[in-house]
PDB file of C-alpha atoms in Angstrom:
ATOM      1  CA  MET A 229     -53.224  13.426  -7.455  1.00 76.00           C
ATOM      2  CA  ASN A 230     -49.583  14.090  -6.831  1.00 89.00           C
ATOM      3  CA  ASP A 231     -49.686  12.033  -3.642  1.00 94.00           C
ATOM      4  CA  ILE A 232     -50.962   8.998  -5.648  1.00 95.00           C
ATOM      5  CA  VAL A 233     -48.255   9.401  -8.330  1.00 96.00           C
ATOM      6  CA  SER A 234     -45.567   9.749  -5.536  1.00 97.00           C
ATOM      7  CA  ASP A 235     -46.777   6.631  -3.921  1.00 97.00           C
ATOM      8  CA  LEU A 236     -46.633   4.683  -7.243  1.00 98.00           C
ATOM      9  CA  TYR A 237     -43.016   6.167  -7.942  1.00 98.00           C
ATOM     10  CA  THR A 238     -42.322   4.636  -4.385  1.00 98.00           C
ATOM     11  CA  LEU A 239     -43.667   1.474  -5.186  1.00 98.00           C
ATOM     12  CA  ALA A 240     -41.524   1.147  -8.542  1.00 98.00           C
ATOM     13  CA  LEU A 241     -38.572   2.095  -6.788  1.00 98.00           C
ATOM     14  CA  LYS A 242     -39.143  -0.631  -4.137  1.00 98.00           C
ATOM     15  CA  ASN A 243     -39.801  -3.094  -6.708  1.00 98.00           C
ATOM     16  CA  ASN A 244     -36.581  -2.248  -8.793  1.00 98.00           C
ATOM     17  CA  ILE A 245     -38.613  -0.657 -11.466  1.00 98.00           C
ATOM     18  CA  GLU A 246     -37.066   2.350 -13.328  1.00 98.00           C
ATOM     19  CA  VAL A 247     -39.616   5.185 -14.231  1.00 98.00           C
ATOM     20  CA  LYS A 248     -38.897   7.347 -17.021  1.00 98.00           C
ATOM     21  CA  THR A 249     -40.996  10.444 -17.603  1.00 97.00           C
ATOM     22  CA  THR A 250     -41.320  12.426 -20.743  1.00 97.00           C
ATOM     23  CA  ASP A 251     -43.014  15.444 -22.149  1.00 97.00           C
ATOM     24  CA  GLU A 252     -41.558  14.954 -25.645  1.00 97.00           C
ATOM     25  CA  LEU A 253     -44.521  12.516 -26.983  1.00 97.00           C
ATOM     26  CA  SER A 254     -47.667  13.103 -28.666  1.00 97.00           C
ATOM     27  CA  PRO A 255     -50.654  13.768 -26.397  1.00 97.00           C
ATOM     28  CA  GLN A 256     -52.064  10.520 -27.982  1.00 96.00           C
ATOM     29  CA  THR A 257     -49.094   8.287 -26.957  1.00 95.00           C
ATOM     30  CA  THR A 258     -49.860   6.213 -24.066  1.00 92.00           C
ATOM     31  CA  ALA A 259     -47.612   4.822 -21.255  1.00 94.00           C
ATOM     32  CA  THR A 260     -45.479   2.029 -22.068  1.00 92.00           C
ATOM     33  CA  CYS A 261     -42.994  -0.727 -20.204  1.00 92.00           C
ATOM     34  CA  ASP A 262     -40.403  -2.934 -21.230  1.00 91.00           C
ATOM     35  CA  THR A 263     -40.530  -5.947 -18.776  1.00 92.00           C
ATOM     36  CA  GLU A 264     -36.991  -7.412 -19.545  1.00 91.00           C
ATOM     37  CA  THR A 265     -35.307  -4.276 -18.645  1.00 94.00           C
ATOM     38  CA  ARG A 266     -37.957  -3.277 -15.988  1.00 96.00           C
ATOM     39  CA  ARG A 267     -38.631   0.135 -17.225  1.00 96.00           C
ATOM     40  CA  ILE A 268     -41.583   2.148 -17.706  1.00 96.00           C
ATOM     41  CA  VAL A 269     -42.009   5.445 -19.549  1.00 96.00           C
ATOM     42  CA  ILE A 270     -44.747   7.776 -18.643  1.00 97.00           C
ATOM     43  CA  ASN A 271     -46.017  10.597 -21.134  1.00 97.00           C
ATOM     44  CA  LEU A 272     -46.680  13.619 -19.062  1.00 96.00           C
ATOM     45  CA  LYS A 273     -48.205  15.243 -22.128  1.00 97.00           C
ATOM     46  CA  TYR A 274     -50.858  12.693 -22.436  1.00 97.00           C
ATOM     47  CA  TRP A 275     -54.114  14.252 -23.286  1.00 97.00           C
ATOM     48  CA  ASN A 276     -56.047  12.863 -20.412  1.00 97.00           C
ATOM     49  CA  LYS A 277     -54.132  13.865 -17.314  1.00 96.00           C
ATOM     50  CA  LYS A 278     -56.599  12.171 -14.953  1.00 96.00           C
ATOM     51  CA  GLN A 279     -55.654   8.810 -16.529  1.00 95.00           C
ATOM     52  CA  ILE A 280     -51.740   9.102 -15.778  1.00 97.00           C
ATOM     53  CA  PRO A 281     -52.024   7.463 -12.401  1.00 97.00           C
ATOM     54  CA  LEU A 282     -53.896   4.575 -13.740  1.00 96.00           C
ATOM     55  CA  GLN A 283     -51.181   4.272 -16.589  1.00 96.00           C
ATOM     56  CA  ILE A 284     -48.481   4.285 -14.060  1.00 97.00           C
ATOM     57  CA  ALA A 285     -50.074   1.617 -11.856  1.00 98.00           C
ATOM     58  CA  HIS A 286     -50.871  -0.500 -15.033  1.00 95.00           C
ATOM     59  CA  GLU A 287     -47.455  -0.499 -16.199  1.00 95.00           C
ATOM     60  CA  ILE A 288     -46.003  -1.291 -12.910  1.00 97.00           C
ATOM     61  CA  SER A 289     -48.339  -4.203 -12.678  1.00 97.00           C
ATOM     62  CA  HIS A 290     -47.077  -5.731 -15.924  1.00 94.00           C
ATOM     63  CA  ILE A 291     -43.662  -6.036 -14.417  1.00 96.00           C
ATOM     64  CA  LEU A 292     -45.184  -7.280 -10.836  1.00 97.00           C
ATOM     65  CA  ASN A 293     -47.308  -9.756 -12.568  1.00 95.00           C
ATOM     66  CA  GLY A 294     -44.264 -11.235 -14.302  1.00 94.00           C
ATOM     67  CA  ASP A 295     -45.535 -10.547 -17.833  1.00 90.00           C
ATOM     68  CA  HIS A 296     -43.271 -11.142 -20.629  1.00 83.00           C
ATOM     69  CA  SER A 297     -43.479  -9.970 -23.918  1.00 69.00           C
ATOM     70  CA  ARG A 298     -41.031  -9.848 -26.995  1.00 59.00           C
ATOM     71  CA  THR A 299     -42.358  -6.517 -27.736  1.00 57.00           C
ATOM     72  CA  VAL A 300     -42.831  -3.464 -25.590  1.00 55.00           C
ATOM     73  CA  LEU A 301     -46.296  -3.489 -23.939  1.00 59.00           C
ATOM     74  CA  TYR A 302     -48.480  -0.259 -24.040  1.00 61.00           C
ATOM     75  CA  PHE A 303     -51.182   0.720 -21.717  1.00 58.00           C
ATOM     76  CA  THR A 304     -54.463  -0.144 -23.596  1.00 59.00           C
ATOM     77  CA  PRO A 305     -57.743  -1.120 -22.345  1.00 57.00           C
ATOM     78  CA  SER A 306     -57.783  -3.964 -24.575  1.00 58.00           C
ATOM     79  CA  LYS A 307     -59.576  -7.377 -23.916  1.00 57.00           C
ATOM     80  CA  ASN A 308     -56.140  -9.174 -24.006  1.00 78.00           C
ATOM     81  CA  LYS A 309     -55.535 -11.473 -20.980  1.00 82.00           C
ATOM     82  CA  ILE A 310     -52.135  -9.704 -20.160  1.00 85.00           C
ATOM     83  CA  GLU A 311     -53.822  -6.294 -20.316  1.00 86.00           C
ATOM     84  CA  SER A 312     -56.841  -7.338 -18.319  1.00 87.00           C
ATOM     85  CA  SER A 313     -54.676  -8.597 -15.729  1.00 91.00           C
ATOM     86  CA  ALA A 314     -52.673  -5.665 -15.617  1.00 92.00           C
ATOM     87  CA  ASN A 315     -55.684  -3.395 -15.035  1.00 91.00           C
ATOM     88  CA  GLU A 316     -56.757  -5.738 -12.225  1.00 94.00           C
ATOM     89  CA  THR A 317     -53.574  -5.428 -10.497  1.00 96.00           C
ATOM     90  CA  ALA A 318     -53.433  -1.919 -10.971  1.00 96.00           C
ATOM     91  CA  ILE A 319     -56.871  -1.148  -9.524  1.00 96.00           C
ATOM     92  CA  GLY A 320     -55.680  -3.178  -6.585  1.00 97.00           C
ATOM     93  CA  ILE A 321     -52.677  -1.069  -6.173  1.00 97.00           C
ATOM     94  CA  LEU A 322     -54.809   2.271  -6.566  1.00 96.00           C
ATOM     95  CA  ALA A 323     -57.613   0.992  -4.154  1.00 94.00           C
ATOM     96  CA  PRO A 324     -56.398  -1.505  -1.845  1.00 75.00           C
TER      97      PRO A 324
END
């Protein structure tokens, strides 16, 4: 899994996306991004460690997809079009 995460960080760097990691959040707090500043925050204490690569890819995808929001976007498996598009792009990143 470390190789996948490393590749995702490299992808972010190549696309001028800042990745901030933290272990100061609740285990229930998901990843988030701010599309305006091109920053994503990854919660290293998230309860399901196996989901972290998908969360990273999902947040990168919001920026790569050109999503814009007046509020910060959080990783969520919602049926919202923006979220489902980010999930589709993330899957393409993880399983080309």
